[in-house]
Short mmCIF file of C-alpha atoms and ligand atoms in Angstrom, two decimals:
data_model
loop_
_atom_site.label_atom_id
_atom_site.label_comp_id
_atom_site.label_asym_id
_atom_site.label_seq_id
_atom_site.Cartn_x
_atom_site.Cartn_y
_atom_site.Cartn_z
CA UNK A 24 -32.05 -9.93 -27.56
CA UNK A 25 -30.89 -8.85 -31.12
CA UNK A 26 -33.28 -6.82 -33.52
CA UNK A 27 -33.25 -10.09 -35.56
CA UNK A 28 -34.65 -12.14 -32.78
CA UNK A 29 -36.98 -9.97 -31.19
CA UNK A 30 -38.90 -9.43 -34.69
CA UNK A 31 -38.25 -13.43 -35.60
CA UNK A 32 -41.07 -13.93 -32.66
CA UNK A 33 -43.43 -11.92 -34.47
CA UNK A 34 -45.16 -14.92 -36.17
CA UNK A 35 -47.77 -13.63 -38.27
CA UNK A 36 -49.84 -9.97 -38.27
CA UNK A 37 -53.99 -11.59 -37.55
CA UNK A 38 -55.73 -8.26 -37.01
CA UNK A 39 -54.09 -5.31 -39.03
CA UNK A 40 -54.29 -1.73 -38.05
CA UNK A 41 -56.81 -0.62 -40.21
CA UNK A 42 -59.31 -4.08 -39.13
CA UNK A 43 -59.06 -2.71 -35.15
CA UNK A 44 -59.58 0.73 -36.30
CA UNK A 45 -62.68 0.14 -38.15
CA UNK A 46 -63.70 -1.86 -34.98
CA UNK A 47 -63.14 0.65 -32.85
CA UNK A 48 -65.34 3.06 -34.48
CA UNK A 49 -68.10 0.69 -34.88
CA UNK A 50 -67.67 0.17 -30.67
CA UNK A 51 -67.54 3.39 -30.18
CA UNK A 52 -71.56 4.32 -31.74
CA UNK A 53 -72.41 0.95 -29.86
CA UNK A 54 -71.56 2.61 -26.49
CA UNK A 55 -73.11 6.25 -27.77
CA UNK A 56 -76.36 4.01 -28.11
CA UNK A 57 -76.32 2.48 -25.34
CA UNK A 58 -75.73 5.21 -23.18
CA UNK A 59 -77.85 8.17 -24.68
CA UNK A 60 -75.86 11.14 -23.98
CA UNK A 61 -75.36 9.98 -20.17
CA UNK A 62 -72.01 10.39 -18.75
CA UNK A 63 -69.93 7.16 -18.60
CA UNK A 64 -66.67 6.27 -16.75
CA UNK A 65 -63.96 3.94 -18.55
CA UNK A 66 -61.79 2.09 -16.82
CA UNK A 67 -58.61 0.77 -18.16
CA UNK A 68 -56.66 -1.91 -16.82
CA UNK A 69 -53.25 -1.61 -16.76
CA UNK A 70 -50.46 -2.39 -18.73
CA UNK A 71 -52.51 -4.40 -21.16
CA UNK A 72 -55.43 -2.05 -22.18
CA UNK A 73 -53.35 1.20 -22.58
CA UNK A 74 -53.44 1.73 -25.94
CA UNK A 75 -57.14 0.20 -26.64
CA UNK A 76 -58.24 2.68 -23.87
CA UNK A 77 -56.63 5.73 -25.76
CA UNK A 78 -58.24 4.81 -29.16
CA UNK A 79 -61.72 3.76 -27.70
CA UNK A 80 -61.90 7.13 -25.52
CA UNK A 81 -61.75 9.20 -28.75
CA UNK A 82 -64.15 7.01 -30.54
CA UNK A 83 -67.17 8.22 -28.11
CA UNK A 84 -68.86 11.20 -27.98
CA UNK A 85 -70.76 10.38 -24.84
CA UNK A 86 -69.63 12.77 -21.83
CA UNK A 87 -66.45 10.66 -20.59
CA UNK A 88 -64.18 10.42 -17.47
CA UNK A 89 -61.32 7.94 -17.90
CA UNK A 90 -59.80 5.60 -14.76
CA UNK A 91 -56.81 3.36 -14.71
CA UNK A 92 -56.47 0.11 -12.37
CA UNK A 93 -53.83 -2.10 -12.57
CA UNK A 94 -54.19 -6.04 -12.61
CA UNK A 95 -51.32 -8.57 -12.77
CA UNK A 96 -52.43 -12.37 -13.82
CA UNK A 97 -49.34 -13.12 -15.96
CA UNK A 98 -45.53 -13.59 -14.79
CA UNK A 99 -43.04 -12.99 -17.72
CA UNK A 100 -43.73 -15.35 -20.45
CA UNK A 101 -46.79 -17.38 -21.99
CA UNK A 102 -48.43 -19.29 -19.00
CA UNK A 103 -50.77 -17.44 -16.56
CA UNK A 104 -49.53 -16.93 -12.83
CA UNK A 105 -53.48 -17.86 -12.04
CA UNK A 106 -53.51 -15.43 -9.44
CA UNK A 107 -54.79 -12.16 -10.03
CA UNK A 108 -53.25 -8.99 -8.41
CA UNK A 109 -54.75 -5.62 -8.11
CA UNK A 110 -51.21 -3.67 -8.08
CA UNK A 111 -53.31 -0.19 -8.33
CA UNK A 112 -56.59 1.09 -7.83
CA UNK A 113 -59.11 3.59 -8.75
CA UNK A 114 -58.13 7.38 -7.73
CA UNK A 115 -61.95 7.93 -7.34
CA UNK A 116 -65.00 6.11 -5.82
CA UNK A 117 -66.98 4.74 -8.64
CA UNK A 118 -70.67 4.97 -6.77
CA UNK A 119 -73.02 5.89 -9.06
CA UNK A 120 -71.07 5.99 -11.94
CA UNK A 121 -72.02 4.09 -16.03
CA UNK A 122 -68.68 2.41 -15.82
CA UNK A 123 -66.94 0.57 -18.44
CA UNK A 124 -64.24 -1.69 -17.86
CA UNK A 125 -62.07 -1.50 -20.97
CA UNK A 126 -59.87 -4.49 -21.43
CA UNK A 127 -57.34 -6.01 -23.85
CA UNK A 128 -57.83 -9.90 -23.83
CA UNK A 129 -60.50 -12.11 -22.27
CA UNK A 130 -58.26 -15.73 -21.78
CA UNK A 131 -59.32 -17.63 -18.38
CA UNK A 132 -61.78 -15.06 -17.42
CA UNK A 133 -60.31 -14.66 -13.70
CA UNK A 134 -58.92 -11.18 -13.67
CA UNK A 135 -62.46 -9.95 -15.14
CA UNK A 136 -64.29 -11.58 -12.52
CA UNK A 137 -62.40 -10.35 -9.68
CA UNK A 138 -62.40 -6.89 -11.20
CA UNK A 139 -65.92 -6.99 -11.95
CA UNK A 140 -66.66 -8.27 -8.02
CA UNK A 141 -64.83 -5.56 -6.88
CA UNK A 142 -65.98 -2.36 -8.33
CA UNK A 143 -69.83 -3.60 -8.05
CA UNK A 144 -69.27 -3.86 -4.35
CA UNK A 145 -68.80 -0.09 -4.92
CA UNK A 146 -72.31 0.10 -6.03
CA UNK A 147 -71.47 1.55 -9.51
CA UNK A 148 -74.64 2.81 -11.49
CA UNK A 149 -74.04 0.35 -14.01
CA UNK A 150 -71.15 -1.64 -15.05
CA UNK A 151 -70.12 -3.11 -18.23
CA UNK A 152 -67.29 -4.93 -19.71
CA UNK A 153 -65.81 -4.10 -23.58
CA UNK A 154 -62.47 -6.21 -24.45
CA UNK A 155 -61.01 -5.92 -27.70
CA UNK A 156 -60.32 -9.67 -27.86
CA UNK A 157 -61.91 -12.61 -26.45
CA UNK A 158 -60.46 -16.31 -26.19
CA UNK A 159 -63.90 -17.88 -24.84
CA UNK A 160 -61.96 -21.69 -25.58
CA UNK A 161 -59.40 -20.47 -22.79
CA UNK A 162 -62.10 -20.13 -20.09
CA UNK A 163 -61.58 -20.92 -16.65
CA UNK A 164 -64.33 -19.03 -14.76
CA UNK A 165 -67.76 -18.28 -16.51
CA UNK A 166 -67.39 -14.56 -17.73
CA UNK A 167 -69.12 -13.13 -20.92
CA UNK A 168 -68.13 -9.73 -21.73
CA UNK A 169 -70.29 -7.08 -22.72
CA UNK A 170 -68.92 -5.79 -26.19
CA UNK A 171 -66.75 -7.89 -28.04
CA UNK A 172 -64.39 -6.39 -30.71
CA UNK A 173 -62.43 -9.81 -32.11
CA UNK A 174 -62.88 -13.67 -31.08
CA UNK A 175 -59.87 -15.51 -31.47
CA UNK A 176 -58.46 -18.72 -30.86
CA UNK A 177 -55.88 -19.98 -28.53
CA UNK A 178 -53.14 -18.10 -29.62
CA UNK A 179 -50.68 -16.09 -27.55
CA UNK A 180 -50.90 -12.90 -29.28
CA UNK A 181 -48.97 -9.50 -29.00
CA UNK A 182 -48.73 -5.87 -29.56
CA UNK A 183 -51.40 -2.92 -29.49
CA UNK A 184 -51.13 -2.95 -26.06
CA UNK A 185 -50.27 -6.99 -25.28
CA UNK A 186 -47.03 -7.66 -24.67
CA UNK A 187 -44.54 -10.52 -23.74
CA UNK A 188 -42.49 -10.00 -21.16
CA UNK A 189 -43.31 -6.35 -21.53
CA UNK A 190 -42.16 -6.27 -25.14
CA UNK A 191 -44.20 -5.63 -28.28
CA UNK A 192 -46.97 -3.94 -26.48
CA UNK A 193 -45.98 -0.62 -29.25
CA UNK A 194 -46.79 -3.07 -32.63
CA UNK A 195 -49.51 -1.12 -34.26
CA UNK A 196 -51.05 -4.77 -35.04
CA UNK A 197 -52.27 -7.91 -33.14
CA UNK A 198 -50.15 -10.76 -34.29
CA UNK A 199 -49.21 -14.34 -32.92
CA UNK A 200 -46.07 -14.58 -30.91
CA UNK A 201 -43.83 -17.65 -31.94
CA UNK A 202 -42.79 -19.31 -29.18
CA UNK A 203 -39.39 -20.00 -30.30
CA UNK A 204 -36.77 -21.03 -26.98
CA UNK A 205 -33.90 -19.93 -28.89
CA UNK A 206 -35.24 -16.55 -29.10
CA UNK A 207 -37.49 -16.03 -25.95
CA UNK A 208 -34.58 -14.72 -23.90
CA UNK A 209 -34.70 -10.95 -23.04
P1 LIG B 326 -57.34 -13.72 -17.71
O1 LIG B 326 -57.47 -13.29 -16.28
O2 LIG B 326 -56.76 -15.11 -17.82
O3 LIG B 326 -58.60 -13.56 -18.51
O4 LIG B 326 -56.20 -12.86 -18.36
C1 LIG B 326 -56.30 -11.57 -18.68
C2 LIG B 326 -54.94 -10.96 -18.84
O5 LIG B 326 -53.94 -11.92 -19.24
C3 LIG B 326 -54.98 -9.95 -19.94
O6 LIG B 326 -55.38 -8.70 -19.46
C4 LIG B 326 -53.56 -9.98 -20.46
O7 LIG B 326 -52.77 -9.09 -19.72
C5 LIG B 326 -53.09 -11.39 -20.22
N1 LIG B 326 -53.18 -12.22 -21.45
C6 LIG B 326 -54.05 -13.21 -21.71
N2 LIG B 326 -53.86 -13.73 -22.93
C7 LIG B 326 -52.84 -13.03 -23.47
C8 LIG B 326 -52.18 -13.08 -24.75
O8 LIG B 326 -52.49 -13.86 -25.66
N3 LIG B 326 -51.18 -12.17 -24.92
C9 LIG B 326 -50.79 -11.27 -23.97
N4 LIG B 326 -51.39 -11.20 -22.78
C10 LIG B 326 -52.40 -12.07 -22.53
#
């Protein structure tokens, strides 16, 4: 793919840099409240969530472990596999832990569900779901997150973190992806 293609499926920027920032921050005194000074554990699932985790970590001044967990639900491309993979787990036991799951993008709701099955088998303290965007019009199972930072519609978006066949994830921005054939090709 040329640098002319690869930006031509950049369709338009909908949530700029400085919008998720100020989001962020607001997030971040939500889960200060919430928690009172008691330690919390954020979990971050993999590849997605990377960069959301590293700017919502720093936004809390809560006492704070971080964990990453890998979770595959999308093949390359636009459509969802519908199967949801844990490819890596926890490297600690989350018993009695505040956890949060941190997560990019809320769409059919399945990989959420599973994930949030899973580590209350564990018999966290608590546990508690923030995504940074939600697509509630996309959902398959019944899941409402926790903390919210952006509803959007049904777009396939990119960057901060998202990506497309493991491009774009590094855009500083959320924007929608054009699905354009000519140009989809790696
Ligand atoms: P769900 O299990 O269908 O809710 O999907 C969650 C996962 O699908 C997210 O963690 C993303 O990795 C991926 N996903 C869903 N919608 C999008 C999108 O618009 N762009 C990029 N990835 C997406």
């Amino acid at each position: 793919m040329t640098t002319q293609e690869y930006e031509k499926n950049i369709k338009r920027v909908i949530i700029t840099e400085e919008e998720i920032a100020a989001a962020i921050k607001e997030a971040g005194k939500k889960i200060d409240a919430m928690y009172d000074g008691h330690p919390i554990l954020l979990v971050s699932v993999l590849k997605g969530a990377f960069v959301f985790m590293a700017d919502i970590c720093r936004a809390v001044t809560v006492p704070c472990e971080i964990g990453f967990m890998c979770a595959k639900s999308y093949y390359n491309g636009t459509e969802s596999a519908g199967v949801v993979k844990i490819t890596m787990d926890l490297d600690r036991d989350n018993k009695d832990y505040h956890v949060i799951i941190v997560e990019d993008i809320v769409d059919t709701g399945r990989t959420l569900n599973d994930l949030c099955r899973m580590l209350c088998a564990r018999n966290p303290r608590s546990l508690r779901v923030i995504t940074l965007l939600d697509k509630p019009s996309r959902r398959i199972v019944d899941f409402k997150p926790d903390l919210s930072l952006f509803t959007i519609p049904d777009y396939f978006v990119i960057g901060y973190g998202l990506d497309c066949a493991e491009y774009y994830r590094n855009l500083p921005y959320i924007a929608e992806y054009n699905e354009c054939k000519d140009c989809d090709k790696k």
